[in-house]
CSV table of C-alpha atoms in Angstrom, one decimal:
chain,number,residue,atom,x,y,z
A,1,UNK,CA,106.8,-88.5,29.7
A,2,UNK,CA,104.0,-88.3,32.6
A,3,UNK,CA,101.1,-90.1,31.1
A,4,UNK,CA,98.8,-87.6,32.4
A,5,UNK,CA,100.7,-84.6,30.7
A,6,UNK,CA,100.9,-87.1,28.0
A,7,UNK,CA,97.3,-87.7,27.1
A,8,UNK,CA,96.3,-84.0,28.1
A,9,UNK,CA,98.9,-82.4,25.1
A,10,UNK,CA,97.1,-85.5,22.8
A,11,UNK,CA,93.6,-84.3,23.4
A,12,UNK,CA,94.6,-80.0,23.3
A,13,UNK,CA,96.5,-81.2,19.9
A,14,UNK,CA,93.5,-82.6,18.8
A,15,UNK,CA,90.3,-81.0,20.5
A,16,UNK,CA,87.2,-80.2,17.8
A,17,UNK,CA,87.3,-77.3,16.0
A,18,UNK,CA,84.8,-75.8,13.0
A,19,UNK,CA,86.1,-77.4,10.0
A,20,UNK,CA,86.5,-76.0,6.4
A,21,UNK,CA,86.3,-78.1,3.3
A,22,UNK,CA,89.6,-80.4,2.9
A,23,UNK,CA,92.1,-78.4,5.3
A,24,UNK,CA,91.4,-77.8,9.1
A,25,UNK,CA,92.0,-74.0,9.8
A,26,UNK,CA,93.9,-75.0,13.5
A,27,UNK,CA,95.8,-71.4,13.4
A,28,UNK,CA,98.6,-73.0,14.8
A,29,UNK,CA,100.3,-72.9,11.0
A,30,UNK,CA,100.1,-75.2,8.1
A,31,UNK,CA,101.8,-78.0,9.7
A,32,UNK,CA,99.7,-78.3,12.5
A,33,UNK,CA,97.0,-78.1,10.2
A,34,UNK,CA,98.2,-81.0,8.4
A,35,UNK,CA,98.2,-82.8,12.0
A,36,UNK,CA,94.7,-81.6,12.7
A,37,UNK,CA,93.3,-82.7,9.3
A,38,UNK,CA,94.8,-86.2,10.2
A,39,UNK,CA,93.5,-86.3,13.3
A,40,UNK,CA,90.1,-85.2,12.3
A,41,UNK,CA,89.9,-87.8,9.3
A,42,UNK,CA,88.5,-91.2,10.8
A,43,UNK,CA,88.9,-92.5,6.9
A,44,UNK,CA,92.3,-91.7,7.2
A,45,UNK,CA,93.5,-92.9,11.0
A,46,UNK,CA,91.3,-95.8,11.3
A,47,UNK,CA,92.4,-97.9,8.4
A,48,UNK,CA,96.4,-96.4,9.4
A,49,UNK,CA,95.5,-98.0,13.0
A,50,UNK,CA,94.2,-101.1,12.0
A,51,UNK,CA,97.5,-101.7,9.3
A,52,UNK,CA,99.4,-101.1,12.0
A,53,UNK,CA,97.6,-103.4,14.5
A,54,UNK,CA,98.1,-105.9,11.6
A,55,UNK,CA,101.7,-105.4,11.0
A,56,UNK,CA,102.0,-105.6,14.3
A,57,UNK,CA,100.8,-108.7,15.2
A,58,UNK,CA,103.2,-110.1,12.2
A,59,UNK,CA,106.2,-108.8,13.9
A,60,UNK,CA,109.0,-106.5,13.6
A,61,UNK,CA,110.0,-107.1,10.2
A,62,UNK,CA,106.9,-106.1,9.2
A,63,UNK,CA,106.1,-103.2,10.8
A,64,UNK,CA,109.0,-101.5,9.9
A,65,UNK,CA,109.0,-102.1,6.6
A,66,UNK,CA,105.3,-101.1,6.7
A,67,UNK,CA,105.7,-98.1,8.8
A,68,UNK,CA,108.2,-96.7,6.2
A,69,UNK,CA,106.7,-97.8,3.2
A,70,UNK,CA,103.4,-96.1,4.2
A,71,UNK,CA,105.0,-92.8,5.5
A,72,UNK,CA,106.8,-92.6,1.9
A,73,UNK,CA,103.3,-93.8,-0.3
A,74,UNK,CA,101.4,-90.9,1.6
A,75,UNK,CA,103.8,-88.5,0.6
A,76,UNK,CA,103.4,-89.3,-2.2
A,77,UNK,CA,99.8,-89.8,-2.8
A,78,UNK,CA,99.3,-86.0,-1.5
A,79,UNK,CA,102.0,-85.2,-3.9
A,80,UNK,CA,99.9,-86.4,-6.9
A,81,UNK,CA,97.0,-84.8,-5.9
A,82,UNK,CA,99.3,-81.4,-5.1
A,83,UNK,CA,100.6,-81.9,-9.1
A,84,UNK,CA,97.3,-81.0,-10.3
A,85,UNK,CA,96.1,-84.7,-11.4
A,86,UNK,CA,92.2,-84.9,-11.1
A,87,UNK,CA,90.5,-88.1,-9.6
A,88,UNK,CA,87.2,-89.1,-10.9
A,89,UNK,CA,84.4,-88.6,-8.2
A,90,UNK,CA,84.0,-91.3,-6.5
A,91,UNK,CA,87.1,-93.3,-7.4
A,92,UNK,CA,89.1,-92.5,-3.9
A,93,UNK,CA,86.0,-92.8,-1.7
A,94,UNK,CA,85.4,-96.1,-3.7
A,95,UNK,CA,89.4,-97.7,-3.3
A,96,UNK,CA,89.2,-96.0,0.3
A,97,UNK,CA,85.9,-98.5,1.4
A,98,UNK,CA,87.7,-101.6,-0.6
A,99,UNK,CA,90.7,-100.7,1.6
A,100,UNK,CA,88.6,-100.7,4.8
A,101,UNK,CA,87.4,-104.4,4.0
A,102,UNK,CA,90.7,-105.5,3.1
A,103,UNK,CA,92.8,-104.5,5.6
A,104,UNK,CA,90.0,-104.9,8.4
A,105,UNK,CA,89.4,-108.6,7.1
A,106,UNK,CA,93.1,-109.5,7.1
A,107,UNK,CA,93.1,-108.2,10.8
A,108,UNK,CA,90.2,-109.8,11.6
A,109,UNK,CA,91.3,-113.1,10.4
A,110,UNK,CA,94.8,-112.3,11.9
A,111,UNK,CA,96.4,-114.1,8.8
A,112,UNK,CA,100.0,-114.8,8.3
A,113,UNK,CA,101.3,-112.0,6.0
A,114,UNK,CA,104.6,-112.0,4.1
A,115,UNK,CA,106.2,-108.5,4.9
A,116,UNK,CA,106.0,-107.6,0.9
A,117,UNK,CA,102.1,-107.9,1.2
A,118,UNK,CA,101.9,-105.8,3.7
A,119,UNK,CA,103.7,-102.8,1.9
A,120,UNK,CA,102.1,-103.8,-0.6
A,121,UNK,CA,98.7,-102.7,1.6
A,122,UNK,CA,100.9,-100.0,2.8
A,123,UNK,CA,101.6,-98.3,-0.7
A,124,UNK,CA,97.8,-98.8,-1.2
A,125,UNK,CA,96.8,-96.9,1.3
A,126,UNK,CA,99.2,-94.6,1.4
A,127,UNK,CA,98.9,-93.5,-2.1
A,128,UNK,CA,95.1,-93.3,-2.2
A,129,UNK,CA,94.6,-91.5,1.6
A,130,UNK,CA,97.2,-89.1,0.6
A,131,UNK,CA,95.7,-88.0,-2.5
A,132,UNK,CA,92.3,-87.5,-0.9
A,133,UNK,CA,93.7,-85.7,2.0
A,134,UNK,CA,95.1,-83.3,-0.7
A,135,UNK,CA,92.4,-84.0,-4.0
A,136,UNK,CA,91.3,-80.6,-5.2
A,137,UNK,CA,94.2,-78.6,-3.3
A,138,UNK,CA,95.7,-76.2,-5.2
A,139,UNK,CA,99.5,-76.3,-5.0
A,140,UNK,CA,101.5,-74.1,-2.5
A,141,UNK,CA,104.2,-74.2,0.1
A,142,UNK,CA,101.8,-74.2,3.3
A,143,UNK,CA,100.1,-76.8,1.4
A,144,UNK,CA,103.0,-78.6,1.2
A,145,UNK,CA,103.9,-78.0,4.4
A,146,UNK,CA,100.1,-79.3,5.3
A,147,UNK,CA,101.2,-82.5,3.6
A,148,UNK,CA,104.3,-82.7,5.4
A,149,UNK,CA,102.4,-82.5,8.5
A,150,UNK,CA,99.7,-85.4,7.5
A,151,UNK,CA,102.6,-87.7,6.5
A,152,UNK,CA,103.9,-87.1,9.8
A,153,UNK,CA,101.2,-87.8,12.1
A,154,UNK,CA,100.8,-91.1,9.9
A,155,UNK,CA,104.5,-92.2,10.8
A,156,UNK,CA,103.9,-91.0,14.3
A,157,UNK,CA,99.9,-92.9,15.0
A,158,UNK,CA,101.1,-96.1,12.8
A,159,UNK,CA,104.7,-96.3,15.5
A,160,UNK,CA,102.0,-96.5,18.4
A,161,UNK,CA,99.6,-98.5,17.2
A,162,UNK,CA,102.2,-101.0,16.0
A,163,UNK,CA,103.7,-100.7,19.4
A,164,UNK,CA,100.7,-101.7,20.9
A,165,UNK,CA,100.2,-105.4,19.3
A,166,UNK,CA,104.2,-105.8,18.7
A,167,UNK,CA,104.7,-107.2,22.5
A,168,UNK,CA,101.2,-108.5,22.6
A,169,UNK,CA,101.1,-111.8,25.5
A,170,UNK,CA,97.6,-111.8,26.6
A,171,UNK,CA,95.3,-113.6,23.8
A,172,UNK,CA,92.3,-110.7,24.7
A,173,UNK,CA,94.3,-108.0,23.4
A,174,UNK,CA,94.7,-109.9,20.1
A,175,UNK,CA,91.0,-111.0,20.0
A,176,UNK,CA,90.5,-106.8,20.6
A,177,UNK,CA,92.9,-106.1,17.9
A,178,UNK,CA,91.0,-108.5,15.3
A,179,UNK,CA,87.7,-107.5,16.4
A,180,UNK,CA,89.0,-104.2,15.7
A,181,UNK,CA,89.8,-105.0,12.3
A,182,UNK,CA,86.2,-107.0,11.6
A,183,UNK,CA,84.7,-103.8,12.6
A,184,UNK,CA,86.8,-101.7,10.2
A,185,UNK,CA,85.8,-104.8,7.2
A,186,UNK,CA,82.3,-104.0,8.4
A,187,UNK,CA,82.7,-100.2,7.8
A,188,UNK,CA,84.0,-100.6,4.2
A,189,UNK,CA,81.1,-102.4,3.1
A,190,UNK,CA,78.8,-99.8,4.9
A,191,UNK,CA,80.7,-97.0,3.3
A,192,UNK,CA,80.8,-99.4,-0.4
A,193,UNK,CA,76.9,-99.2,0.0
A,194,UNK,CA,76.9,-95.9,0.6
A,195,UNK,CA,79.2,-94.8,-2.3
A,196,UNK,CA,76.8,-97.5,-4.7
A,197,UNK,CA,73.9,-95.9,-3.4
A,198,UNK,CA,74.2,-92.0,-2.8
A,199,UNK,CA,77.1,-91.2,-4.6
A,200,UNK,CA,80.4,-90.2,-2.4
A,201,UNK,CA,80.4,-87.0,0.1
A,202,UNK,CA,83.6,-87.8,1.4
A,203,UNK,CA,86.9,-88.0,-0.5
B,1,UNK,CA,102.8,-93.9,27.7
B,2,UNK,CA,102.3,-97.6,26.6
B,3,UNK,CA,99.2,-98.4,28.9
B,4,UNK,CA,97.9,-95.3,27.6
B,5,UNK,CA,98.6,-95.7,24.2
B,6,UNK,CA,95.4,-97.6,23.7
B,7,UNK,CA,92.9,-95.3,25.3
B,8,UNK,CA,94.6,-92.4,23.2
B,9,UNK,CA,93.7,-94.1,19.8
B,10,UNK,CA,90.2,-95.0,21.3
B,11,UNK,CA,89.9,-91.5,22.3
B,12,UNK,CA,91.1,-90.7,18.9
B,13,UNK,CA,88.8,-92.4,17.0
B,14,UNK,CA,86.0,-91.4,19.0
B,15,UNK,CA,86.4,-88.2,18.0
B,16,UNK,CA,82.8,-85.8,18.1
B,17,UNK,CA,81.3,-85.2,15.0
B,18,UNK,CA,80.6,-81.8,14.9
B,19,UNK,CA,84.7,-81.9,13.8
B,20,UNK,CA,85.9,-83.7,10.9
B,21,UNK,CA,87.8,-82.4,7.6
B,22,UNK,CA,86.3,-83.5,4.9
B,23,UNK,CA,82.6,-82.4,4.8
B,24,UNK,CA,80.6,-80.1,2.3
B,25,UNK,CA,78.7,-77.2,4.2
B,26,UNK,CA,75.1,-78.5,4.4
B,27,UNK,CA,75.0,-81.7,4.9
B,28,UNK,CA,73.9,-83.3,8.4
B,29,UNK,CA,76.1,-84.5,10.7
B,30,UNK,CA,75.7,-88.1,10.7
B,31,UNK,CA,77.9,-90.1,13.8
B,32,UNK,CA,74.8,-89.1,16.1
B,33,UNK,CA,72.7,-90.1,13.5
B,34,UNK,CA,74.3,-94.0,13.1
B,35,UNK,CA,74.7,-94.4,16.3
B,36,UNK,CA,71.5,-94.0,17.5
B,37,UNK,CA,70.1,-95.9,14.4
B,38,UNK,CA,70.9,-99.8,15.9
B,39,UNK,CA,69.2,-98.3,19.2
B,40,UNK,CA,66.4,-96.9,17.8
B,41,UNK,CA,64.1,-100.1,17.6
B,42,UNK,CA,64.0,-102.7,20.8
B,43,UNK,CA,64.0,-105.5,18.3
B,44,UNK,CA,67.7,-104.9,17.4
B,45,UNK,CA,68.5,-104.1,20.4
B,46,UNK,CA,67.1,-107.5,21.8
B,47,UNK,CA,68.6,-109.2,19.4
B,48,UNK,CA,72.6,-107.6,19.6
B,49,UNK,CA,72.2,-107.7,23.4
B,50,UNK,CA,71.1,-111.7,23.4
B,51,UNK,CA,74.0,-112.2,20.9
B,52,UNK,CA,76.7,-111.1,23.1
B,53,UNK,CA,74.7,-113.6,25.8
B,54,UNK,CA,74.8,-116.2,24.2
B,55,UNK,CA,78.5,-115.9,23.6
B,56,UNK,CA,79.3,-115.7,26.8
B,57,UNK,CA,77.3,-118.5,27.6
B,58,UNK,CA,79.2,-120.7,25.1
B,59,UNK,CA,82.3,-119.5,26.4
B,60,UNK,CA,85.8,-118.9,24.2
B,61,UNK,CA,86.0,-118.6,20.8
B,62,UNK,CA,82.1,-118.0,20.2
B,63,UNK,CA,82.1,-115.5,23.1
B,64,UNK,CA,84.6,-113.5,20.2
B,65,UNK,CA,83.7,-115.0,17.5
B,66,UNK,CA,80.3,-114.4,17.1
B,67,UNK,CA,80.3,-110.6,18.0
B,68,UNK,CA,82.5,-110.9,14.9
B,69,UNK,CA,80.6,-112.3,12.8
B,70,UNK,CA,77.2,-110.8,13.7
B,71,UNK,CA,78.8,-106.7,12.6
B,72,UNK,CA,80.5,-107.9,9.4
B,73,UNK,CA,77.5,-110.1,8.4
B,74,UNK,CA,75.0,-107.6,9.6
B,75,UNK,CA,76.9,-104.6,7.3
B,76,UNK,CA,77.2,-106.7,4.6
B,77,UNK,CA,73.3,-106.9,4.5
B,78,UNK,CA,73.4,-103.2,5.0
B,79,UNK,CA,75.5,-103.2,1.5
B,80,UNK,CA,72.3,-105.1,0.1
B,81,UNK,CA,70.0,-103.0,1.0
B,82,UNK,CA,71.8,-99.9,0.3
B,83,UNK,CA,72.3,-101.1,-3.5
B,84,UNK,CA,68.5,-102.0,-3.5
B,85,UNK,CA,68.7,-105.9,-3.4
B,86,UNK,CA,65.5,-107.3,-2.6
B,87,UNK,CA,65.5,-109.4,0.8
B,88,UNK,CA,62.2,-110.1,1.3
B,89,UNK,CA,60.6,-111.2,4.8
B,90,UNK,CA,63.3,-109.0,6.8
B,91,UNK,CA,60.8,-107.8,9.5
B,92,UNK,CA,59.8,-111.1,10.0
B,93,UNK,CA,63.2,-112.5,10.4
B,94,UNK,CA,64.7,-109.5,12.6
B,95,UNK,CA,61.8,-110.8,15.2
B,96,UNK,CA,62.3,-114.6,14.8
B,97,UNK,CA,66.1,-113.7,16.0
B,98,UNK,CA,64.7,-112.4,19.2
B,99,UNK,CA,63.0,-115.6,19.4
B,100,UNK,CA,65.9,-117.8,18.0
B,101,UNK,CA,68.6,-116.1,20.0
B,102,UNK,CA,66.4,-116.2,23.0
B,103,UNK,CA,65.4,-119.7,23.1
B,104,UNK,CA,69.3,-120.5,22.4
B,105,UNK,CA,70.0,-118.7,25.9
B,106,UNK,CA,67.3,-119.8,27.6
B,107,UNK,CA,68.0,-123.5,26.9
B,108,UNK,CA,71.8,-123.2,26.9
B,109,UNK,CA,71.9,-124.2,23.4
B,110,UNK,CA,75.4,-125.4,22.5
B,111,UNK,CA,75.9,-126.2,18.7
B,112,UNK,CA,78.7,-126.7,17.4
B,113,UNK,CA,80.6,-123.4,16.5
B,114,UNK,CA,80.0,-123.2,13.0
B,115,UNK,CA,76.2,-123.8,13.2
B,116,UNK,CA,76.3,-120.9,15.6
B,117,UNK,CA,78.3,-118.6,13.6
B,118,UNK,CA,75.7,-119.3,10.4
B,119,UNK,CA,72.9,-118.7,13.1
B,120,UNK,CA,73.9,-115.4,14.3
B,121,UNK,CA,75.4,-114.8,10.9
B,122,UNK,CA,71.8,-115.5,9.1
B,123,UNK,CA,70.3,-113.0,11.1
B,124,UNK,CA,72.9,-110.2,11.1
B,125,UNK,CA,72.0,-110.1,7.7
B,126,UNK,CA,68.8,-109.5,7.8
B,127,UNK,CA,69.0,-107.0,10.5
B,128,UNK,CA,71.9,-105.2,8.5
B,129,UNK,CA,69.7,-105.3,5.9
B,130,UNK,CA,67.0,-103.8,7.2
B,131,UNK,CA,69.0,-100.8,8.5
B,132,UNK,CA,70.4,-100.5,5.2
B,133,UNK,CA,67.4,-100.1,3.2
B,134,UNK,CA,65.9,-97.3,5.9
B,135,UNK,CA,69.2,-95.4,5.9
B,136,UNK,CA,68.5,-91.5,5.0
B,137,UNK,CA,70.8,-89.4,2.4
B,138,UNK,CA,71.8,-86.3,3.3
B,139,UNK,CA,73.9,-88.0,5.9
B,140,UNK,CA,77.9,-88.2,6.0
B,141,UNK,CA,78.5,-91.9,4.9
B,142,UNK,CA,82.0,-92.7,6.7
B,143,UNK,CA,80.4,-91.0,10.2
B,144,UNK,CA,77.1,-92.5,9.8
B,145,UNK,CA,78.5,-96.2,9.3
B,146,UNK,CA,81.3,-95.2,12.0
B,147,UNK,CA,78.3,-94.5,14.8
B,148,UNK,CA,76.5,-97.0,13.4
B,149,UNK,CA,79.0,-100.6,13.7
B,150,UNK,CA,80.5,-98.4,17.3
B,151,UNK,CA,76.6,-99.3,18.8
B,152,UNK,CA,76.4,-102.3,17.0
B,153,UNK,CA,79.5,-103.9,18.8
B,154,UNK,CA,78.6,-101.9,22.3
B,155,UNK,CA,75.5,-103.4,22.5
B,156,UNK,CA,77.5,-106.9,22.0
B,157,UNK,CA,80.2,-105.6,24.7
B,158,UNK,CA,77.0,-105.2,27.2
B,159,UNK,CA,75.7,-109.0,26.3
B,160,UNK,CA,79.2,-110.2,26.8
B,161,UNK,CA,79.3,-108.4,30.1
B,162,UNK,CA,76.4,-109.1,31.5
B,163,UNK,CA,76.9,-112.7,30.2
B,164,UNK,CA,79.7,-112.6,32.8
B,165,UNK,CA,77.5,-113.9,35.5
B,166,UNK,CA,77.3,-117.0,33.8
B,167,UNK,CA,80.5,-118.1,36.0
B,168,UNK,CA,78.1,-118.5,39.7
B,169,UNK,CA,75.5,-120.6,39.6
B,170,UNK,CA,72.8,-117.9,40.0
B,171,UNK,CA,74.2,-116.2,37.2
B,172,UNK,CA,73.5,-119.4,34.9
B,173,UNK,CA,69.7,-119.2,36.2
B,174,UNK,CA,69.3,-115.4,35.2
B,175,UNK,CA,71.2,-115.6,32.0
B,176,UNK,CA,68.4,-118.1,31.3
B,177,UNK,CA,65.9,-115.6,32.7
B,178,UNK,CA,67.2,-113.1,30.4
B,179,UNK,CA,66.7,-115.7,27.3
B,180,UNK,CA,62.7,-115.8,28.2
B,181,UNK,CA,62.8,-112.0,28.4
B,182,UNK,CA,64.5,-111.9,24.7
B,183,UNK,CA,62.6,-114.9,23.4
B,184,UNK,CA,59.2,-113.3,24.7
B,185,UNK,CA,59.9,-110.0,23.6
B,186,UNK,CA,61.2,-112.1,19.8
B,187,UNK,CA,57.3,-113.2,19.7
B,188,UNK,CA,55.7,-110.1,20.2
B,189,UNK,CA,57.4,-108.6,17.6
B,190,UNK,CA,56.5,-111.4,15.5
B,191,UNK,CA,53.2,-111.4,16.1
B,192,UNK,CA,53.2,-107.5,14.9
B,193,UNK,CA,55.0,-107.9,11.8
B,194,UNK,CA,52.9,-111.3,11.3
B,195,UNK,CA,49.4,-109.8,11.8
């Protein structure tokens, strides 16, 4: 595909819009909605880049498995949420910053995974993003459908950003990668404070 | 597509603030907000420019490492003063690391790694901390923190680049000049938060 056209469709798909409590209204249909919310949820595509940036930089093995047990623990997740289970207030906000600082401080210190840790991170962060994305939504088939969307656009942004550090030569794309990921550790804490502090505003 | 690919997910997760999903009506929009925070006082800014400097002046790993260091350091002094830990002397300290980290470039200070890393890391805390304890509510807490490490590590990105010059000889002689500037501008801030 052109890169031009390429990073043009990327940026319509996901150009700002007035957003609603939990679901993004993109009137494109619930899917795309689903796609939007992703998109437009930095506490859900940052710590999916940075997993993916570390499963990377382990290798194949790895980020397949990690890719699919992710996509799978997402689903999930929103499907807990979607079954009517309520989550204490601040409990996902509070698992998402732990997450933040885990995976961002494994990627900073680049270490040397086995591939059952990282599903293990995978089903993690699958299962607690996913049922924020869909905490406090009530069940229903665009809903669903919404979910279905999220789930993919994980599967879809963890493939490329795995993609990016699987063939990885040069040492400053690695350093990037890992400074990537001590920037993420450095936003869990932030957010950890936060949560300690004010209480969450974010689920 | 794959030289791309990075500048997408850059793009994606610099994404404006006025749109994210998960907000209740009301409350501020807060990327703006953190990212201007780090800039908002020349101390930091001194002090996260001359860090990046002195990086590059030390050359690989430090020139990574201790941009590393200084952001996870510095938000995990945020975490204290967030959850009210008292860190006493923090003013004090911000401006002795304008002094410290100045001096370092200046002279061409070259310790070894570690002692570097526990440098820049001692006073990452207490700049983190000092943001953390003057952080407002009513902001968004992922956003906020999101704007807030982003200028953090770009104001490393522009010591590291200017650092550059440090490879022709002239370069070496205005980094230095650019360690006076920080270290002199370290002491007048000392001298206000002493007097």
């Amino acid at each position: 595909m052109n890169k031009r056209l390429a990073a043009a469709l990327i940026l319509i798909v996901f150009a700002p819009a007035s957003a609603d409590a939990h679901l993004v209204q993109s009137g494109m249909g619930p899917i795309y909605d689903g796609i939007s919310h992703f998109g437009l949820s930095p506490e859900d595509f940052l710590p999916v880049i940075a997993l993916a940036f570390l499963a990377g930089l382990r290798g194949p093995l790895h980020a397949r498995l990690t890719l699919a047990t992710v996509t799978i623990a997402w689903l999930a997740g929103g499907i807990l949420s979607l079954s009517g289970i309520t989550w204490p207030a601040i409990f996902l906000p509070a698992l998402t910053a732990v997450l933040f600082l885990l995976i961002g401080g494994l990627l900073a210190s680049n270490a040397e995974l086995p591939p059952a840790l990282c599903m293990v991170l995978a089903v993690a962060l699958g299962i607690v993003r996913g049922a924020g994305d869909m905490a406090g939504v009530t069940a229903s088939p665009s809903h669903a459908l919404a979910l279905v969307g999220m789930t993919a656009s994980v599967f879809v942004i963890f493939a490329l950003a795995a993609s990016v550090t699987l063939p990885l030569q040069r040492l400053w794309m690695i350093i990037a990668a890992r400074v990537s990921g001590s920037w993420l550790a450095a936003l869990g804490l932030l957010f950890a404070g936060w949560i300690l502090r004010y209480g969450a505003r974010v689920q | 597509m794959r030289k791309a690919t990075p500048l997408l997910l850059l793009l994606l997760a610099l994404m404006p603030s006025e749109a994210f999903a998960h907000i209740v009506k009301g409350e501020a929009i807060g990327f703006v907000s953190g990212f201007e925070h780090p800039i908002s006082g020349l101390d930091h800014i001194i002090a996260m420019v001359a860090v990046g400097l002195w990086g590059a002046q030390l050359g690989a790993p430090a020139i990574w490492l201790l941009p590393v260091t200084f952001p996870m350091v510095m938000a995990f002094g945020g975490f204290l003063g967030l959850i009210g830990v008292p860190l006493p002397g923090s003013e004090i300290a911000i401006a002795l690391s304008g002094v410290c980290l100045g001096a370092a470039v200046l002279t061409e200070f070259r310790p070894p790694l570690w002692v570097a890393a526990v440098l820049v890391g001692t006073f990452g805390l207490f700049h983190g901390y000092a943001h953390g304890a003057e952080l407002p509510p009513g902001q968004n807490a992922l956003l906020y923190s999101i704007g807030f490490i982003l200028a953090t590590g770009l104001l490393h990105a522009t010591g590291i680049t200017i650092g550059l010059v440090h490879r022709w000889p002239w370069g070496q002689w205005a980094l230095r000049g650019a360690g006076a500037a920080v270290m002199c501008g370290g002491m007048f801030f000392l001298w206000g938060a002493v007097a």
